[in-house]
JSON list of C-alpha atoms in Angstrom, two decimals:
[
{"chain": "O", "resi": 1, "resn": "UNK", "atom": "CA", "xyz": [-8.66, 26.84, 19.16]},
{"chain": "O", "resi": 2, "resn": "UNK", "atom": "CA", "xyz": [-8.55, 29.12, 16.17]},
{"chain": "O", "resi": 3, "resn": "UNK", "atom": "CA", "xyz": [-7.01, 32.57, 16.36]},
{"chain": "O", "resi": 4, "resn": "UNK", "atom": "CA", "xyz": [-5.76, 35.00, 13.75]},
{"chain": "O", "resi": 5, "resn": "UNK", "atom": "CA", "xyz": [-4.06, 38.26, 14.69]},
{"chain": "O", "resi": 6, "resn": "UNK", "atom": "CA", "xyz": [-3.18, 41.21, 12.52]},
{"chain": "O", "resi": 7, "resn": "UNK", "atom": "CA", "xyz": [-2.66, 44.89, 13.31]},
{"chain": "O", "resi": 8, "resn": "UNK", "atom": "CA", "xyz": [-5.81, 46.99, 13.33]},
{"chain": "O", "resi": 9, "resn": "UNK", "atom": "CA", "xyz": [-4.47, 50.01, 11.47]},
{"chain": "O", "resi": 10, "resn": "UNK", "atom": "CA", "xyz": [-1.39, 51.06, 9.52]},
{"chain": "O", "resi": 11, "resn": "UNK", "atom": "CA", "xyz": [-0.39, 54.24, 7.75]},
{"chain": "O", "resi": 12, "resn": "UNK", "atom": "CA", "xyz": [2.13, 54.56, 4.95]},
{"chain": "O", "resi": 13, "resn": "UNK", "atom": "CA", "xyz": [3.26, 57.08, 2.35]},
{"chain": "O", "resi": 14, "resn": "UNK", "atom": "CA", "xyz": [2.55, 56.93, -1.36]},
{"chain": "O", "resi": 15, "resn": "UNK", "atom": "CA", "xyz": [5.46, 55.24, -3.17]},
{"chain": "O", "resi": 16, "resn": "UNK", "atom": "CA", "xyz": [6.71, 53.49, -0.04]},
{"chain": "O", "resi": 17, "resn": "UNK", "atom": "CA", "xyz": [6.69, 49.81, 0.97]},
{"chain": "O", "resi": 18, "resn": "UNK", "atom": "CA", "xyz": [4.49, 48.42, 3.73]},
{"chain": "O", "resi": 19, "resn": "UNK", "atom": "CA", "xyz": [4.41, 44.99, 5.39]},
{"chain": "O", "resi": 20, "resn": "UNK", "atom": "CA", "xyz": [1.23, 43.71, 7.02]},
{"chain": "O", "resi": 21, "resn": "UNK", "atom": "CA", "xyz": [1.81, 40.83, 9.42]},
{"chain": "O", "resi": 22, "resn": "UNK", "atom": "CA", "xyz": [-0.54, 38.01, 10.34]},
{"chain": "O", "resi": 23, "resn": "UNK", "atom": "CA", "xyz": [-0.08, 35.32, 12.98]},
{"chain": "O", "resi": 24, "resn": "UNK", "atom": "CA", "xyz": [-2.39, 32.36, 13.31]},
{"chain": "O", "resi": 25, "resn": "UNK", "atom": "CA", "xyz": [-3.24, 29.30, 15.35]},
{"chain": "O", "resi": 26, "resn": "UNK", "atom": "CA", "xyz": [-5.50, 26.65, 13.82]},
{"chain": "O", "resi": 27, "resn": "UNK", "atom": "CA", "xyz": [-6.07, 22.94, 14.26]},
{"chain": "O", "resi": 28, "resn": "UNK", "atom": "CA", "xyz": [-6.03, 21.93, 10.61]},
{"chain": "O", "resi": 29, "resn": "UNK", "atom": "CA", "xyz": [-4.06, 24.41, 8.49]},
{"chain": "O", "resi": 30, "resn": "UNK", "atom": "CA", "xyz": [-4.57, 24.09, 4.75]},
{"chain": "O", "resi": 31, "resn": "UNK", "atom": "CA", "xyz": [-3.53, 27.40, 3.27]},
{"chain": "O", "resi": 32, "resn": "UNK", "atom": "CA", "xyz": [-3.50, 31.12, 3.96]},
{"chain": "O", "resi": 33, "resn": "UNK", "atom": "CA", "xyz": [-5.21, 33.79, 1.91]},
{"chain": "O", "resi": 34, "resn": "UNK", "atom": "CA", "xyz": [-4.95, 37.54, 1.68]},
{"chain": "O", "resi": 35, "resn": "UNK", "atom": "CA", "xyz": [-7.93, 39.58, 0.52]},
{"chain": "O", "resi": 36, "resn": "UNK", "atom": "CA", "xyz": [-8.29, 43.30, -0.11]},
{"chain": "O", "resi": 37, "resn": "UNK", "atom": "CA", "xyz": [-11.54, 45.03, 0.79]},
{"chain": "O", "resi": 38, "resn": "UNK", "atom": "CA", "xyz": [-12.35, 48.61, -0.06]},
{"chain": "O", "resi": 39, "resn": "UNK", "atom": "CA", "xyz": [-14.97, 50.32, 2.06]},
{"chain": "O", "resi": 40, "resn": "UNK", "atom": "CA", "xyz": [-18.45, 49.19, 1.09]},
{"chain": "O", "resi": 41, "resn": "UNK", "atom": "CA", "xyz": [-17.21, 46.57, -1.33]},
{"chain": "O", "resi": 42, "resn": "UNK", "atom": "CA", "xyz": [-16.67, 42.82, -1.34]},
{"chain": "O", "resi": 43, "resn": "UNK", "atom": "CA", "xyz": [-13.28, 41.28, -0.52]},
{"chain": "O", "resi": 44, "resn": "UNK", "atom": "CA", "xyz": [-11.15, 40.58, -3.59]},
{"chain": "O", "resi": 45, "resn": "UNK", "atom": "CA", "xyz": [-8.56, 37.81, -3.71]},
{"chain": "O", "resi": 46, "resn": "UNK", "atom": "CA", "xyz": [-4.91, 38.86, -3.58]},
{"chain": "O", "resi": 47, "resn": "UNK", "atom": "CA", "xyz": [-2.79, 35.81, -2.80]},
{"chain": "O", "resi": 48, "resn": "UNK", "atom": "CA", "xyz": [-2.70, 32.22, -1.56]},
{"chain": "O", "resi": 49, "resn": "UNK", "atom": "CA", "xyz": [0.14, 30.42, 0.25]},
{"chain": "O", "resi": 50, "resn": "UNK", "atom": "CA", "xyz": [0.07, 26.78, 1.25]},
{"chain": "O", "resi": 51, "resn": "UNK", "atom": "CA", "xyz": [3.83, 26.06, 1.26]},
{"chain": "O", "resi": 52, "resn": "UNK", "atom": "CA", "xyz": [6.54, 28.02, 3.06]},
{"chain": "O", "resi": 53, "resn": "UNK", "atom": "CA", "xyz": [8.13, 30.84, 1.15]},
{"chain": "O", "resi": 54, "resn": "UNK", "atom": "CA", "xyz": [7.42, 33.95, -0.82]},
{"chain": "O", "resi": 55, "resn": "UNK", "atom": "CA", "xyz": [4.81, 34.32, -3.56]},
{"chain": "O", "resi": 56, "resn": "UNK", "atom": "CA", "xyz": [5.22, 37.41, -5.71]},
{"chain": "O", "resi": 57, "resn": "UNK", "atom": "CA", "xyz": [2.51, 38.93, -7.87]},
{"chain": "O", "resi": 58, "resn": "UNK", "atom": "CA", "xyz": [3.32, 42.33, -9.26]},
{"chain": "O", "resi": 59, "resn": "UNK", "atom": "CA", "xyz": [3.46, 44.95, -6.52]},
{"chain": "O", "resi": 60, "resn": "UNK", "atom": "CA", "xyz": [2.10, 42.46, -3.99]},
{"chain": "O", "resi": 61, "resn": "UNK", "atom": "CA", "xyz": [4.03, 39.62, -2.32]},
{"chain": "O", "resi": 62, "resn": "UNK", "atom": "CA", "xyz": [2.97, 37.21, 0.39]},
{"chain": "O", "resi": 63, "resn": "UNK", "atom": "CA", "xyz": [5.15, 35.11, 2.67]},
{"chain": "O", "resi": 64, "resn": "UNK", "atom": "CA", "xyz": [4.31, 32.08, 4.79]},
{"chain": "O", "resi": 65, "resn": "UNK", "atom": "CA", "xyz": [6.11, 30.24, 7.58]},
{"chain": "O", "resi": 66, "resn": "UNK", "atom": "CA", "xyz": [3.99, 27.30, 8.73]},
{"chain": "O", "resi": 67, "resn": "UNK", "atom": "CA", "xyz": [6.31, 26.39, 11.60]},
{"chain": "O", "resi": 68, "resn": "UNK", "atom": "CA", "xyz": [5.96, 29.89, 13.04]},
{"chain": "O", "resi": 69, "resn": "UNK", "atom": "CA", "xyz": [2.28, 30.34, 12.19]},
{"chain": "O", "resi": 70, "resn": "UNK", "atom": "CA", "xyz": [3.20, 33.57, 10.47]},
{"chain": "O", "resi": 71, "resn": "UNK", "atom": "CA", "xyz": [2.52, 35.34, 7.21]},
{"chain": "O", "resi": 72, "resn": "UNK", "atom": "CA", "xyz": [2.99, 38.80, 5.83]},
{"chain": "O", "resi": 73, "resn": "UNK", "atom": "CA", "xyz": [1.68, 40.76, 2.87]},
{"chain": "O", "resi": 74, "resn": "UNK", "atom": "CA", "xyz": [4.16, 43.14, 1.28]},
{"chain": "O", "resi": 75, "resn": "UNK", "atom": "CA", "xyz": [2.91, 46.03, -0.81]},
{"chain": "O", "resi": 76, "resn": "UNK", "atom": "CA", "xyz": [5.47, 47.92, -2.88]},
{"chain": "O", "resi": 77, "resn": "UNK", "atom": "CA", "xyz": [5.26, 51.27, -4.66]},
{"chain": "O", "resi": 78, "resn": "UNK", "atom": "CA", "xyz": [2.16, 52.18, -2.69]},
{"chain": "O", "resi": 79, "resn": "UNK", "atom": "CA", "xyz": [-0.61, 54.01, -4.51]},
{"chain": "O", "resi": 80, "resn": "UNK", "atom": "CA", "xyz": [-3.50, 55.97, -3.06]},
{"chain": "O", "resi": 81, "resn": "UNK", "atom": "CA", "xyz": [-5.90, 53.30, -4.33]},
{"chain": "O", "resi": 82, "resn": "UNK", "atom": "CA", "xyz": [-4.20, 50.78, -2.02]},
{"chain": "O", "resi": 83, "resn": "UNK", "atom": "CA", "xyz": [-5.99, 52.40, 0.91]},
{"chain": "O", "resi": 84, "resn": "UNK", "atom": "CA", "xyz": [-8.24, 49.56, 2.01]},
{"chain": "O", "resi": 85, "resn": "UNK", "atom": "CA", "xyz": [-8.69, 46.83, 4.58]},
{"chain": "O", "resi": 86, "resn": "UNK", "atom": "CA", "xyz": [-6.44, 43.78, 4.16]},
{"chain": "O", "resi": 87, "resn": "UNK", "atom": "CA", "xyz": [-7.83, 40.52, 5.45]},
{"chain": "O", "resi": 88, "resn": "UNK", "atom": "CA", "xyz": [-5.75, 37.52, 6.42]},
{"chain": "O", "resi": 89, "resn": "UNK", "atom": "CA", "xyz": [-7.69, 34.25, 6.27]},
{"chain": "O", "resi": 90, "resn": "UNK", "atom": "CA", "xyz": [-6.69, 30.69, 7.08]},
{"chain": "O", "resi": 91, "resn": "UNK", "atom": "CA", "xyz": [-8.34, 27.65, 5.59]},
{"chain": "O", "resi": 92, "resn": "UNK", "atom": "CA", "xyz": [-9.16, 25.28, 8.41]},
{"chain": "O", "resi": 93, "resn": "UNK", "atom": "CA", "xyz": [-9.89, 21.70, 7.47]},
{"chain": "O", "resi": 94, "resn": "UNK", "atom": "CA", "xyz": [-11.11, 20.88, 10.96]},
{"chain": "O", "resi": 95, "resn": "UNK", "atom": "CA", "xyz": [-12.73, 17.56, 11.58]},
{"chain": "O", "resi": 96, "resn": "UNK", "atom": "CA", "xyz": [-14.98, 17.45, 8.54]},
{"chain": "O", "resi": 97, "resn": "UNK", "atom": "CA", "xyz": [-12.08, 17.66, 6.10]},
{"chain": "O", "resi": 98, "resn": "UNK", "atom": "CA", "xyz": [-13.63, 20.52, 4.18]},
{"chain": "O", "resi": 99, "resn": "UNK", "atom": "CA", "xyz": [-12.37, 24.02, 3.75]},
{"chain": "O", "resi": 100, "resn": "UNK", "atom": "CA", "xyz": [-13.80, 26.92, 5.69]},
{"chain": "O", "resi": 101, "resn": "UNK", "atom": "CA", "xyz": [-12.01, 30.25, 5.95]},
{"chain": "O", "resi": 102, "resn": "UNK", "atom": "CA", "xyz": [-11.24, 31.79, 9.31]},
{"chain": "O", "resi": 103, "resn": "UNK", "atom": "CA", "xyz": [-10.65, 35.52, 8.96]},
{"chain": "O", "resi": 104, "resn": "UNK", "atom": "CA", "xyz": [-8.65, 37.96, 11.00]},
{"chain": "O", "resi": 105, "resn": "UNK", "atom": "CA", "xyz": [-10.21, 41.29, 11.92]},
{"chain": "O", "resi": 106, "resn": "UNK", "atom": "CA", "xyz": [-8.46, 42.99, 9.03]},
{"chain": "O", "resi": 107, "resn": "UNK", "atom": "CA", "xyz": [-5.82, 45.71, 8.82]},
{"chain": "O", "resi": 108, "resn": "UNK", "atom": "CA", "xyz": [-6.99, 49.11, 7.64]},
{"chain": "O", "resi": 109, "resn": "UNK", "atom": "CA", "xyz": [-4.21, 50.67, 5.58]},
{"chain": "O", "resi": 110, "resn": "UNK", "atom": "CA", "xyz": [-4.23, 54.37, 4.92]},
{"chain": "O", "resi": 111, "resn": "UNK", "atom": "CA", "xyz": [-1.91, 55.64, 2.20]},
{"chain": "O", "resi": 112, "resn": "UNK", "atom": "CA", "xyz": [-1.02, 59.30, 2.49]},
{"chain": "O", "resi": 113, "resn": "UNK", "atom": "CA", "xyz": [0.39, 61.57, -0.25]},
{"chain": "Y", "resi": 1, "resn": "UNK", "atom": "CA", "xyz": [-17.13, 34.51, -16.71]},
{"chain": "Y", "resi": 2, "resn": "UNK", "atom": "CA", "xyz": [-19.58, 36.52, -14.71]},
{"chain": "Y", "resi": 3, "resn": "UNK", "atom": "CA", "xyz": [-18.74, 36.93, -11.05]},
{"chain": "Y", "resi": 4, "resn": "UNK", "atom": "CA", "xyz": [-20.68, 35.95, -7.99]},
{"chain": "Y", "resi": 5, "resn": "UNK", "atom": "CA", "xyz": [-24.01, 37.76, -7.78]},
{"chain": "Y", "resi": 6, "resn": "UNK", "atom": "CA", "xyz": [-26.14, 38.39, -4.74]},
{"chain": "Y", "resi": 7, "resn": "UNK", "atom": "CA", "xyz": [-29.69, 39.69, -4.40]},
{"chain": "Y", "resi": 8, "resn": "UNK", "atom": "CA", "xyz": [-30.98, 41.87, -3.00]},
{"chain": "Y", "resi": 9, "resn": "UNK", "atom": "CA", "xyz": [-28.11, 44.28, -2.41]},
{"chain": "Y", "resi": 10, "resn": "UNK", "atom": "CA", "xyz": [-29.85, 46.17, 0.37]},
{"chain": "Y", "resi": 11, "resn": "UNK", "atom": "CA", "xyz": [-32.64, 45.17, 2.70]},
{"chain": "Y", "resi": 12, "resn": "UNK", "atom": "CA", "xyz": [-34.43, 46.74, 5.65]},
{"chain": "Y", "resi": 13, "resn": "UNK", "atom": "CA", "xyz": [-36.46, 44.52, 7.98]},
{"chain": "Y", "resi": 14, "resn": "UNK", "atom": "CA", "xyz": [-37.94, 44.82, 11.46]},
{"chain": "Y", "resi": 15, "resn": "UNK", "atom": "CA", "xyz": [-37.32, 42.62, 14.46]},
{"chain": "Y", "resi": 16, "resn": "UNK", "atom": "CA", "xyz": [-39.15, 39.32, 14.36]},
{"chain": "Y", "resi": 17, "resn": "UNK", "atom": "CA", "xyz": [-39.39, 39.16, 10.59]},
{"chain": "Y", "resi": 18, "resn": "UNK", "atom": "CA", "xyz": [-37.60, 36.64, 8.46]},
{"chain": "Y", "resi": 19, "resn": "UNK", "atom": "CA", "xyz": [-35.43, 37.22, 5.40]},
{"chain": "Y", "resi": 20, "resn": "UNK", "atom": "CA", "xyz": [-34.12, 35.18, 2.47]},
{"chain": "Y", "resi": 21, "resn": "UNK", "atom": "CA", "xyz": [-30.95, 36.12, 0.62]},
{"chain": "Y", "resi": 22, "resn": "UNK", "atom": "CA", "xyz": [-29.85, 34.68, -2.70]},
{"chain": "Y", "resi": 23, "resn": "UNK", "atom": "CA", "xyz": [-26.44, 33.92, -4.18]},
{"chain": "Y", "resi": 24, "resn": "UNK", "atom": "CA", "xyz": [-25.55, 32.78, -7.70]},
{"chain": "Y", "resi": 25, "resn": "UNK", "atom": "CA", "xyz": [-21.99, 31.41, -7.91]},
{"chain": "Y", "resi": 26, "resn": "UNK", "atom": "CA", "xyz": [-19.52, 31.71, -10.76]},
{"chain": "Y", "resi": 27, "resn": "UNK", "atom": "CA", "xyz": [-20.46, 29.33, -13.56]},
{"chain": "Y", "resi": 28, "resn": "UNK", "atom": "CA", "xyz": [-18.96, 25.92, -12.89]},
{"chain": "Y", "resi": 29, "resn": "UNK", "atom": "CA", "xyz": [-18.43, 26.53, -9.19]},
{"chain": "Y", "resi": 30, "resn": "UNK", "atom": "CA", "xyz": [-20.13, 23.96, -6.99]},
{"chain": "Y", "resi": 31, "resn": "UNK", "atom": "CA", "xyz": [-19.30, 25.29, -3.53]},
{"chain": "Y", "resi": 32, "resn": "UNK", "atom": "CA", "xyz": [-21.00, 28.27, -1.95]},
{"chain": "Y", "resi": 33, "resn": "UNK", "atom": "CA", "xyz": [-19.99, 29.63, 1.45]},
{"chain": "Y", "resi": 34, "resn": "UNK", "atom": "CA", "xyz": [-21.80, 32.30, 3.43]},
{"chain": "Y", "resi": 35, "resn": "UNK", "atom": "CA", "xyz": [-20.21, 34.83, 5.79]},
{"chain": "Y", "resi": 36, "resn": "UNK", "atom": "CA", "xyz": [-21.50, 37.55, 8.07]},
{"chain": "Y", "resi": 37, "resn": "UNK", "atom": "CA", "xyz": [-19.45, 40.74, 8.34]},
{"chain": "Y", "resi": 38, "resn": "UNK", "atom": "CA", "xyz": [-19.93, 43.27, 11.14]},
{"chain": "Y", "resi": 39, "resn": "UNK", "atom": "CA", "xyz": [-17.63, 46.05, 12.37]},
{"chain": "Y", "resi": 40, "resn": "UNK", "atom": "CA", "xyz": [-17.21, 44.38, 15.75]},
{"chain": "Y", "resi": 41, "resn": "UNK", "atom": "CA", "xyz": [-16.79, 40.73, 14.77]},
{"chain": "Y", "resi": 42, "resn": "UNK", "atom": "CA", "xyz": [-15.29, 40.97, 11.30]},
{"chain": "Y", "resi": 43, "resn": "UNK", "atom": "CA", "xyz": [-15.97, 38.22, 8.78]},
{"chain": "Y", "resi": 44, "resn": "UNK", "atom": "CA", "xyz": [-17.48, 35.12, 10.33]},
{"chain": "Y", "resi": 45, "resn": "UNK", "atom": "CA", "xyz": [-18.23, 31.83, 8.60]},
{"chain": "Y", "resi": 46, "resn": "UNK", "atom": "CA", "xyz": [-21.88, 30.78, 8.54]},
{"chain": "Y", "resi": 47, "resn": "UNK", "atom": "CA", "xyz": [-21.98, 27.63, 6.42]},
{"chain": "Y", "resi": 48, "resn": "UNK", "atom": "CA", "xyz": [-20.81, 26.02, 3.21]},
{"chain": "Y", "resi": 49, "resn": "UNK", "atom": "CA", "xyz": [-22.84, 24.10, 0.65]},
{"chain": "Y", "resi": 50, "resn": "UNK", "atom": "CA", "xyz": [-21.48, 21.70, -1.93]},
{"chain": "Y", "resi": 51, "resn": "UNK", "atom": "CA", "xyz": [-23.60, 19.68, -4.34]},
{"chain": "Y", "resi": 52, "resn": "UNK", "atom": "CA", "xyz": [-26.81, 20.62, -2.48]},
{"chain": "Y", "resi": 53, "resn": "UNK", "atom": "CA", "xyz": [-25.43, 19.40, 0.86]},
{"chain": "Y", "resi": 54, "resn": "UNK", "atom": "CA", "xyz": [-24.28, 21.43, 3.84]},
{"chain": "Y", "resi": 55, "resn": "UNK", "atom": "CA", "xyz": [-20.63, 20.52, 4.12]},
{"chain": "Y", "resi": 56, "resn": "UNK", "atom": "CA", "xyz": [-19.56, 22.75, 7.00]},
{"chain": "Y", "resi": 57, "resn": "UNK", "atom": "CA", "xyz": [-21.21, 24.97, 9.57]},
{"chain": "Y", "resi": 58, "resn": "UNK", "atom": "CA", "xyz": [-20.08, 27.85, 11.75]},
{"chain": "Y", "resi": 59, "resn": "UNK", "atom": "CA", "xyz": [-21.18, 28.77, 15.25]},
{"chain": "Y", "resi": 60, "resn": "UNK", "atom": "CA", "xyz": [-24.43, 30.57, 14.53]},
{"chain": "Y", "resi": 61, "resn": "UNK", "atom": "CA", "xyz": [-27.85, 29.84, 16.05]},
{"chain": "Y", "resi": 62, "resn": "UNK", "atom": "CA", "xyz": [-30.40, 27.69, 14.28]},
{"chain": "Y", "resi": 63, "resn": "UNK", "atom": "CA", "xyz": [-32.25, 30.82, 13.11]},
{"chain": "Y", "resi": 64, "resn": "UNK", "atom": "CA", "xyz": [-29.65, 30.91, 10.34]},
{"chain": "Y", "resi": 65, "resn": "UNK", "atom": "CA", "xyz": [-30.19, 28.29, 7.69]},
{"chain": "Y", "resi": 66, "resn": "UNK", "atom": "CA", "xyz": [-29.43, 27.74, 4.06]},
{"chain": "Y", "resi": 67, "resn": "UNK", "atom": "CA", "xyz": [-29.85, 25.51, 1.09]},
{"chain": "Y", "resi": 68, "resn": "UNK", "atom": "CA", "xyz": [-28.37, 24.91, -2.32]},
{"chain": "Y", "resi": 69, "resn": "UNK", "atom": "CA", "xyz": [-30.15, 24.04, -5.52]},
{"chain": "Y", "resi": 70, "resn": "UNK", "atom": "CA", "xyz": [-29.13, 21.69, -8.31]},
{"chain": "Y", "resi": 71, "resn": "UNK", "atom": "CA", "xyz": [-27.79, 24.63, -10.36]},
{"chain": "Y", "resi": 72, "resn": "UNK", "atom": "CA", "xyz": [-25.51, 25.54, -7.39]},
{"chain": "Y", "resi": 73, "resn": "UNK", "atom": "CA", "xyz": [-27.44, 28.70, -6.56]},
{"chain": "Y", "resi": 74, "resn": "UNK", "atom": "CA", "xyz": [-27.80, 29.10, -2.83]},
{"chain": "Y", "resi": 75, "resn": "UNK", "atom": "CA", "xyz": [-30.14, 30.84, -0.45]},
{"chain": "Y", "resi": 76, "resn": "UNK", "atom": "CA", "xyz": [-29.75, 31.66, 3.20]},
{"chain": "Y", "resi": 77, "resn": "UNK", "atom": "CA", "xyz": [-32.62, 32.37, 5.53]},
{"chain": "Y", "resi": 78, "resn": "UNK", "atom": "CA", "xyz": [-32.67, 34.17, 8.84]},
{"chain": "Y", "resi": 79, "resn": "UNK", "atom": "CA", "xyz": [-35.81, 33.77, 10.92]},
{"chain": "Y", "resi": 80, "resn": "UNK", "atom": "CA", "xyz": [-36.99, 35.87, 13.86]},
{"chain": "Y", "resi": 81, "resn": "UNK", "atom": "CA", "xyz": [-34.61, 38.71, 13.05]},
{"chain": "Y", "resi": 82, "resn": "UNK", "atom": "CA", "xyz": [-32.79, 40.47, 15.88]},
{"chain": "Y", "resi": 83, "resn": "UNK", "atom": "CA", "xyz": [-31.15, 43.89, 15.88]},
{"chain": "Y", "resi": 84, "resn": "UNK", "atom": "CA", "xyz": [-27.76, 42.19, 16.05]},
{"chain": "Y", "resi": 85, "resn": "UNK", "atom": "CA", "xyz": [-28.37, 40.50, 12.72]},
{"chain": "Y", "resi": 86, "resn": "UNK", "atom": "CA", "xyz": [-27.74, 43.80, 10.97]},
{"chain": "Y", "resi": 87, "resn": "UNK", "atom": "CA", "xyz": [-24.66, 43.10, 8.88]},
{"chain": "Y", "resi": 88, "resn": "UNK", "atom": "CA", "xyz": [-23.20, 42.62, 5.44]},
{"chain": "Y", "resi": 89, "resn": "UNK", "atom": "CA", "xyz": [-23.87, 39.06, 4.29]},
{"chain": "Y", "resi": 90, "resn": "UNK", "atom": "CA", "xyz": [-21.33, 37.81, 1.80]},
{"chain": "Y", "resi": 91, "resn": "UNK", "atom": "CA", "xyz": [-21.34, 34.67, -0.23]},
{"chain": "Y", "resi": 92, "resn": "UNK", "atom": "CA", "xyz": [-18.28, 33.20, -1.86]},
{"chain": "Y", "resi": 93, "resn": "UNK", "atom": "CA", "xyz": [-18.00, 30.49, -4.47]},
{"chain": "Y", "resi": 94, "resn": "UNK", "atom": "CA", "xyz": [-15.26, 28.07, -5.41]},
{"chain": "Y", "resi": 95, "resn": "UNK", "atom": "CA", "xyz": [-14.91, 25.03, -7.61]},
{"chain": "Y", "resi": 96, "resn": "UNK", "atom": "CA", "xyz": [-15.31, 22.82, -4.57]},
{"chain": "Y", "resi": 97, "resn": "UNK", "atom": "CA", "xyz": [-11.94, 21.29, -3.82]},
{"chain": "Y", "resi": 98, "resn": "UNK", "atom": "CA", "xyz": [-10.51, 21.93, -0.38]},
{"chain": "Y", "resi": 99, "resn": "UNK", "atom": "CA", "xyz": [-7.65, 24.00, -1.81]},
{"chain": "Y", "resi": 100, "resn": "UNK", "atom": "CA", "xyz": [-9.70, 26.18, -4.09]},
{"chain": "Y", "resi": 101, "resn": "UNK", "atom": "CA", "xyz": [-9.76, 29.97, -3.84]},
{"chain": "Y", "resi": 102, "resn": "UNK", "atom": "CA", "xyz": [-13.06, 31.50, -2.80]},
{"chain": "Y", "resi": 103, "resn": "UNK", "atom": "CA", "xyz": [-14.40, 34.46, -4.77]},
{"chain": "Y", "resi": 104, "resn": "UNK", "atom": "CA", "xyz": [-16.79, 36.83, -3.07]},
{"chain": "Y", "resi": 105, "resn": "UNK", "atom": "CA", "xyz": [-19.99, 38.45, -4.27]},
{"chain": "Y", "resi": 106, "resn": "UNK", "atom": "CA", "xyz": [-20.88, 42.10, -3.57]},
{"chain": "Y", "resi": 107, "resn": "UNK", "atom": "CA", "xyz": [-22.89, 41.20, -0.49]},
{"chain": "Y", "resi": 108, "resn": "UNK", "atom": "CA", "xyz": [-26.34, 41.97, 0.84]},
{"chain": "Y", "resi": 109, "resn": "UNK", "atom": "CA", "xyz": [-26.46, 44.72, 3.44]},
{"chain": "Y", "resi": 110, "resn": "UNK", "atom": "CA", "xyz": [-29.22, 43.93, 5.94]},
{"chain": "Y", "resi": 111, "resn": "UNK", "atom": "CA", "xyz": [-30.52, 46.48, 8.40]},
{"chain": "Y", "resi": 112, "resn": "UNK", "atom": "CA", "xyz": [-32.83, 45.28, 11.15]},
{"chain": "Y", "resi": 113, "resn": "UNK", "atom": "CA", "xyz": [-34.89, 47.99, 12.87]}
]
C-alpha cells in the first residue's frame, strides 16, 4: 500500500533550526517532494530528492534515504513567514508508469518570536 | 512565464447540482493533475491528463471526471454534488515527464450547501 507519515504540528522559535520528518511506504518510488502551503494559498515547491543524500537550497535543505523510506526538511534561521504547512509528497509510478503524487497530511509549523 | 491559473476561485453550489472547474497550465506544460484538499483527508489525487488523454486516476467515484484540450487547458466536472465535495480543488501542471516537478495553481474553493 501507500502511506506517508509526518508530524501534525511543530512549534519553533524565530532564528532557530527545525527538522520536519517524513516516512513513506510506496510500491513504485520515483522521487520525494516538499511543498510549503500558507493558509488559504496553493502549495509552492520547495525541494525534490530522487537520490539519497542532502539537497541544500538557501535556508532550506532536504534529505532522503530510500533504503529507510525516510526524508526530512531542515529549515534554518527561522523567520515568522515560515509559519505554514509543510507537505511531504512521494511520486508513485505504480503500474501505469506515470507520475502521481501521494501527499502526507502535512506538518503545521508555528514560528514564535 | 505566467503561473497556473484556475477559474473560478470560489464557487457555491447546492446538493445535486453539477460544477465545472477550469485550469490553464504553465505555457509549454503538457501534463495537468487535479487534487482535492480537505482538512480531514489532506491532498488527494484525482486524475492526471497528458496530451488530451487521462494518464492516471485516483480513487474517486465516477461523478468526478475531467478532460484536456489540445492547448493543454483542462477542466474537471463533478456531477450530482454532495456536501462532502466541499473542498479546495487544486490543479498542478508539469512538462509531462515522470520526473518533472508539479506546480500548483491557486485552487478553486467549492462550497456545497
